mmCIF file of C-alpha atoms in Angstrom:
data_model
loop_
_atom_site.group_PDB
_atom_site.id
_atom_site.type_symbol
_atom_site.label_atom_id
_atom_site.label_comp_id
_atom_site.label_asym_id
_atom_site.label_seq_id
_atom_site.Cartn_x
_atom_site.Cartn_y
_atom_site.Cartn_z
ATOM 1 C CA UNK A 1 -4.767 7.208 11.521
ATOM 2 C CA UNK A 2 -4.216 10.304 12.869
ATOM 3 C CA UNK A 3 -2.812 12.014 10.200
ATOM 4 C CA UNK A 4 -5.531 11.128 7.592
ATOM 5 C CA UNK A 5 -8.265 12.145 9.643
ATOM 6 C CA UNK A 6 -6.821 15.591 10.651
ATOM 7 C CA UNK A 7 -6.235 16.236 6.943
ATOM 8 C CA UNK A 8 -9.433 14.842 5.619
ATOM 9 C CA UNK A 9 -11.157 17.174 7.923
ATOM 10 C CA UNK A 10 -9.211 19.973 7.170
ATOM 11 C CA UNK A 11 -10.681 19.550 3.281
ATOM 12 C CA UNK A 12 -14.097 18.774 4.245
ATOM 13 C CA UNK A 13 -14.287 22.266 6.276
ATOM 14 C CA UNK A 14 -12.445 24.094 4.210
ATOM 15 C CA UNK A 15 -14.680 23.067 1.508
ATOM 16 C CA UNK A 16 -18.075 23.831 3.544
ATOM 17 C CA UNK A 17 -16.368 27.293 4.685
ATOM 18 C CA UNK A 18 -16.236 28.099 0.791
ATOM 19 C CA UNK A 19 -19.243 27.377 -0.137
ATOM 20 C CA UNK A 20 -21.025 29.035 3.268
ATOM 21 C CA UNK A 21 -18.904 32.466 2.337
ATOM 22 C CA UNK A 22 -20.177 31.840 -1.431
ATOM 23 C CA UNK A 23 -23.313 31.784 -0.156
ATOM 24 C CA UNK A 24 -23.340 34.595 2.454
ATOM 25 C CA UNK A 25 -21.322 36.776 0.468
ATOM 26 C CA UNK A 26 -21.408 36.234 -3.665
ATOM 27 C CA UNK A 27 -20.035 39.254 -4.931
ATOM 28 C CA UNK A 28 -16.132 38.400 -2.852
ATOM 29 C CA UNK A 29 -16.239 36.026 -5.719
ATOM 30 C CA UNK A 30 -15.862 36.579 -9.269
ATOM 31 C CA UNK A 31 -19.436 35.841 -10.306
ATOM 32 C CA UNK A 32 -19.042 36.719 -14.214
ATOM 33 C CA UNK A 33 -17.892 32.904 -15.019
ATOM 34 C CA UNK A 34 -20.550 30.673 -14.943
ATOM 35 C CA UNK A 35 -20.934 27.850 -12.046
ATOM 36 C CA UNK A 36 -21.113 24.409 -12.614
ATOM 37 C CA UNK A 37 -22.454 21.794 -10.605
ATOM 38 C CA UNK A 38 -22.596 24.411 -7.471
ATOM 39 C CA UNK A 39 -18.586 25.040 -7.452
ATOM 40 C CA UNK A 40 -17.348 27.813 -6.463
ATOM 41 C CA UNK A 41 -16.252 30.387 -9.338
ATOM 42 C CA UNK A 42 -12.392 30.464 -8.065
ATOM 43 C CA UNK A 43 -10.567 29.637 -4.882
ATOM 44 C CA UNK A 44 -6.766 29.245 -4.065
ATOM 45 C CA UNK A 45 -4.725 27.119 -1.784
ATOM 46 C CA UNK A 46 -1.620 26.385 -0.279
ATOM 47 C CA UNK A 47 -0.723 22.394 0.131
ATOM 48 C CA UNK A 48 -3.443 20.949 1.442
ATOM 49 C CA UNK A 49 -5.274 23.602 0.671
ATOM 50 C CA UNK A 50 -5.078 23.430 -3.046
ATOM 51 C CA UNK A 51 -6.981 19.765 -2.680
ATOM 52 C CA UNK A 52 -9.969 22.013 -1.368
ATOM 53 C CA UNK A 53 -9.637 24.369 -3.530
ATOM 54 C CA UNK A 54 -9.877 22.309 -6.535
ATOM 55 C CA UNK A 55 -13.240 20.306 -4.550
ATOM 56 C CA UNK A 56 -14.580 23.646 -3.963
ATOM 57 C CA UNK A 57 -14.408 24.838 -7.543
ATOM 58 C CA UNK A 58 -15.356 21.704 -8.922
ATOM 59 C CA UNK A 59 -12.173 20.684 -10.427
ATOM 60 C CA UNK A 60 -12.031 17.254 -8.153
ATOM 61 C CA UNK A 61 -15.117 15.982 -7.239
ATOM 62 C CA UNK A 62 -15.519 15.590 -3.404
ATOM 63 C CA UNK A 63 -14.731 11.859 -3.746
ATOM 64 C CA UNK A 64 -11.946 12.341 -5.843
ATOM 65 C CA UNK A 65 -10.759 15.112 -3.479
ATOM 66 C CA UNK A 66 -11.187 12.782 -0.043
ATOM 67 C CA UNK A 67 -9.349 10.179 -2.692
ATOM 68 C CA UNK A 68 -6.419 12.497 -3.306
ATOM 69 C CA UNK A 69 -6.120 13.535 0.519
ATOM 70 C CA UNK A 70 -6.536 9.968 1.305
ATOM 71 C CA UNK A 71 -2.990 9.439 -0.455
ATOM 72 C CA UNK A 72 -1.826 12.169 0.272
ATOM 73 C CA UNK A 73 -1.755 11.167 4.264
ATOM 74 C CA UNK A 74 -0.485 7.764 3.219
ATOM 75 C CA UNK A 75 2.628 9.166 1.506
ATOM 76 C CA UNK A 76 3.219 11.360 4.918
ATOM 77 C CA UNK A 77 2.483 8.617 7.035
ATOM 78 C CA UNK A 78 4.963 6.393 5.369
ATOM 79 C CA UNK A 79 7.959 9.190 5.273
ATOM 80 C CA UNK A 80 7.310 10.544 8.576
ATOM 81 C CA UNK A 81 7.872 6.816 9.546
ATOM 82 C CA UNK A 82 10.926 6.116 8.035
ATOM 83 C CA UNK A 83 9.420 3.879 5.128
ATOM 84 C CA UNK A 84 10.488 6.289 2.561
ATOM 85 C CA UNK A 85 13.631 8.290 1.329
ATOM 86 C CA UNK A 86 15.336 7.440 4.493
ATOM 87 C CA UNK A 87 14.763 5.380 7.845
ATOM 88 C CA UNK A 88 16.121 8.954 9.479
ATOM 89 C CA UNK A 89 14.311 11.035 11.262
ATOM 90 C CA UNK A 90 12.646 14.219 9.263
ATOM 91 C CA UNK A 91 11.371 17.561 9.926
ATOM 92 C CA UNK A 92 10.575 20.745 8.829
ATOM 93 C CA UNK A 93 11.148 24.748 9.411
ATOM 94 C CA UNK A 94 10.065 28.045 7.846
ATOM 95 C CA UNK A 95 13.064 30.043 7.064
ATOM 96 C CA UNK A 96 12.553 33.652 6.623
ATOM 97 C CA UNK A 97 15.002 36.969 5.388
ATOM 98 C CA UNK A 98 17.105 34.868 3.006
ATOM 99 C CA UNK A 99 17.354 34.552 -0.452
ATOM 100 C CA UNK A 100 16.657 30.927 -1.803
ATOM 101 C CA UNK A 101 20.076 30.254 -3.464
ATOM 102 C CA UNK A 102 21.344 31.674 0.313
ATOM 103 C CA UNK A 103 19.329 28.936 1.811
ATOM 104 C CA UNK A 104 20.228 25.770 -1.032
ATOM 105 C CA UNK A 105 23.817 26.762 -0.288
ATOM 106 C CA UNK A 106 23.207 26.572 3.534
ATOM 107 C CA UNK A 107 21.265 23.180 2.850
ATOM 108 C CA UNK A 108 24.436 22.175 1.234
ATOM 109 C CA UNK A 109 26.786 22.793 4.359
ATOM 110 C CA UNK A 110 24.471 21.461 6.958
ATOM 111 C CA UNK A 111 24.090 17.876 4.546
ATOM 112 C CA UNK A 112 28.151 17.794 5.220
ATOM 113 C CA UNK A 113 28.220 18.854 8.818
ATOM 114 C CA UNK A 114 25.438 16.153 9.931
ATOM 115 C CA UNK A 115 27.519 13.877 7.244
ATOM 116 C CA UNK A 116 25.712 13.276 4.741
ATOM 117 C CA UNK A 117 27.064 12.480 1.731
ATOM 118 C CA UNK A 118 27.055 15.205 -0.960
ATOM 119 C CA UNK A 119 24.477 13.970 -3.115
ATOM 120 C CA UNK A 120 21.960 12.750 -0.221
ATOM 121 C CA UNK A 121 19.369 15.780 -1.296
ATOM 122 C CA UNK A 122 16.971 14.361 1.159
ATOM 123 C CA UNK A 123 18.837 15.131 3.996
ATOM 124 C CA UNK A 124 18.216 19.006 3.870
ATOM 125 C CA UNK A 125 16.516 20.669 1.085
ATOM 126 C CA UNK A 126 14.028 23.472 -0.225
ATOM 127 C CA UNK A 127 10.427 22.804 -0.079
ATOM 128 C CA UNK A 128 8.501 25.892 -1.170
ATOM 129 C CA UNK A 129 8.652 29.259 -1.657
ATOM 130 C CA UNK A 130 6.139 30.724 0.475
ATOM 131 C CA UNK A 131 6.783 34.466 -0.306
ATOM 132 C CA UNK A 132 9.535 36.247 -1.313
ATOM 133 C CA UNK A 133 12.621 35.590 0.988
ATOM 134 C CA UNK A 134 10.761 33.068 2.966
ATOM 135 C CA UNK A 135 10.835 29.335 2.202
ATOM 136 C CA UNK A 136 10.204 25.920 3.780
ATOM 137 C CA UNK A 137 13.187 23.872 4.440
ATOM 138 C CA UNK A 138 12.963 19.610 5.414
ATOM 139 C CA UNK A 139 15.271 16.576 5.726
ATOM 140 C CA UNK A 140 16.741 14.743 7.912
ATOM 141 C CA UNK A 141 16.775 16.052 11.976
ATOM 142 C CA UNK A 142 20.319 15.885 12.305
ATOM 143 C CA UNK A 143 20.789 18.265 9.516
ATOM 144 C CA UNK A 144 18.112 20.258 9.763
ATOM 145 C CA UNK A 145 19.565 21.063 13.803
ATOM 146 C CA UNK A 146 22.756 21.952 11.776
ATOM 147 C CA UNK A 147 20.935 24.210 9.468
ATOM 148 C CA UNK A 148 18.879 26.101 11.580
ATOM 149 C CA UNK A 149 22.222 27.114 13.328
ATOM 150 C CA UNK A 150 23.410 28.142 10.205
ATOM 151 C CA UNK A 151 20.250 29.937 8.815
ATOM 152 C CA UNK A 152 20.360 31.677 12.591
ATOM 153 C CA UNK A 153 23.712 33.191 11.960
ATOM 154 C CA UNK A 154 23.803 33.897 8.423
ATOM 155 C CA UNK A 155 20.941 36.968 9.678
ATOM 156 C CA UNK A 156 18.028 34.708 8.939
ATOM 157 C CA UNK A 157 14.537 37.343 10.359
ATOM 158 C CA UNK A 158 13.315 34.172 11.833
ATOM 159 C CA UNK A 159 13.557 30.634 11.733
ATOM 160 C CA UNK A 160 10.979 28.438 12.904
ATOM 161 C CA UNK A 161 10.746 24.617 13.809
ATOM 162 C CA UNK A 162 7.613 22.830 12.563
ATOM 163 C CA UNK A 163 5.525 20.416 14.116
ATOM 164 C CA UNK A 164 5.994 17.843 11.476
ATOM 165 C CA UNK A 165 7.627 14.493 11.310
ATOM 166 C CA UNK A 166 8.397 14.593 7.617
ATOM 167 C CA UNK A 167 9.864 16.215 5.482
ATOM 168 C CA UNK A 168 6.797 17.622 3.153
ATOM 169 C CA UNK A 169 7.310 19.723 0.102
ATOM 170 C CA UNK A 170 10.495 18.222 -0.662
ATOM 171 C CA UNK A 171 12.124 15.553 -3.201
ATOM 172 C CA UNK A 172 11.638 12.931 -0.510
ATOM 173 C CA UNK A 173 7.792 13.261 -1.319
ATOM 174 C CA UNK A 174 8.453 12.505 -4.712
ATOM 175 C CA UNK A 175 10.738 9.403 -4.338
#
């Protein structure tokens, strides 16, 4: 699909773009640990970014890494389909200039104006805190239309419709 080969190649350059910097330019790294099996001394990463992270330093092997990514795609591929949490459609924004708890309780009031029911957490919740005052926010369309509204007029700096068709970083993942 799609999906897996956008995010499979998104590890498999990120990975080579590590290791080229390495290479060009050692001393960005920490080179007082010791290597093993040409990893990288340290890297970070945000979602799928941590998978290449953890290939680049060694921590998953590059099969294991491809393996992990290779699931990974599935489980979006699946949601963003309706074959998980919900048959609903989901999506995704970037809320920043409010406080999480502002944002759960605004989650909470868009659930019941799309009607939801009150304990239907999948149909708009908190992903991730991306930095301070600034978090991801997914679930179902209908209330995620509802919250943006809401995040809008409660002063949010900026709110910000993804791209995505499911609701990633959230519980639905997980169930």
């Amino acid at each position: 699909s799609d999906l897996y080969v956008s995010q499979v190649a998104q590890v498999v350059v990120n990975v080579a773009a590590a290791h080229a910097l390495f290479a060009r330019h050692p001393h960005v790294f920490n080179t007082k640990r010791t290597q093993h099996h040409g990893a990288l001394p340290s890297a970070a990463g945000l979602s799928l970014g941590e998978v290449a992270a953890m290939t680049a330093t060694g921590h998953l092997s590059l099969e294991d890494g491809l393996r992990v990514t290779h699931e990974r795609a599935k489980v979006f591929e699946r949601l963003s389909s309706g074959q998980l949490a919900s048959a609903k459609p989901q999506g995704m924004c970037v809320v920043q200039g409010l406080e999480r708890a502002e944002v759960e309780t605004l989650c909470l009031l868009a659930r019941s104006r799309a009607g939801a029911t009150d304990d239907d957490e999948l149909a708009c919740s908190v992903g991730i805190d991306l930095f301070p005052r600034a978090v991801t926010v997914g679930g179902h369309r209908a209330a995620l239309d509802v919250f943006v509204e809401l995040a809008k007029t409660a002063g949010a700096h900026k709110v910000r419709v993804l791209h995505e068709n499911a609701a990633g970083h959230t519980e639905a993942i997980a169930r």
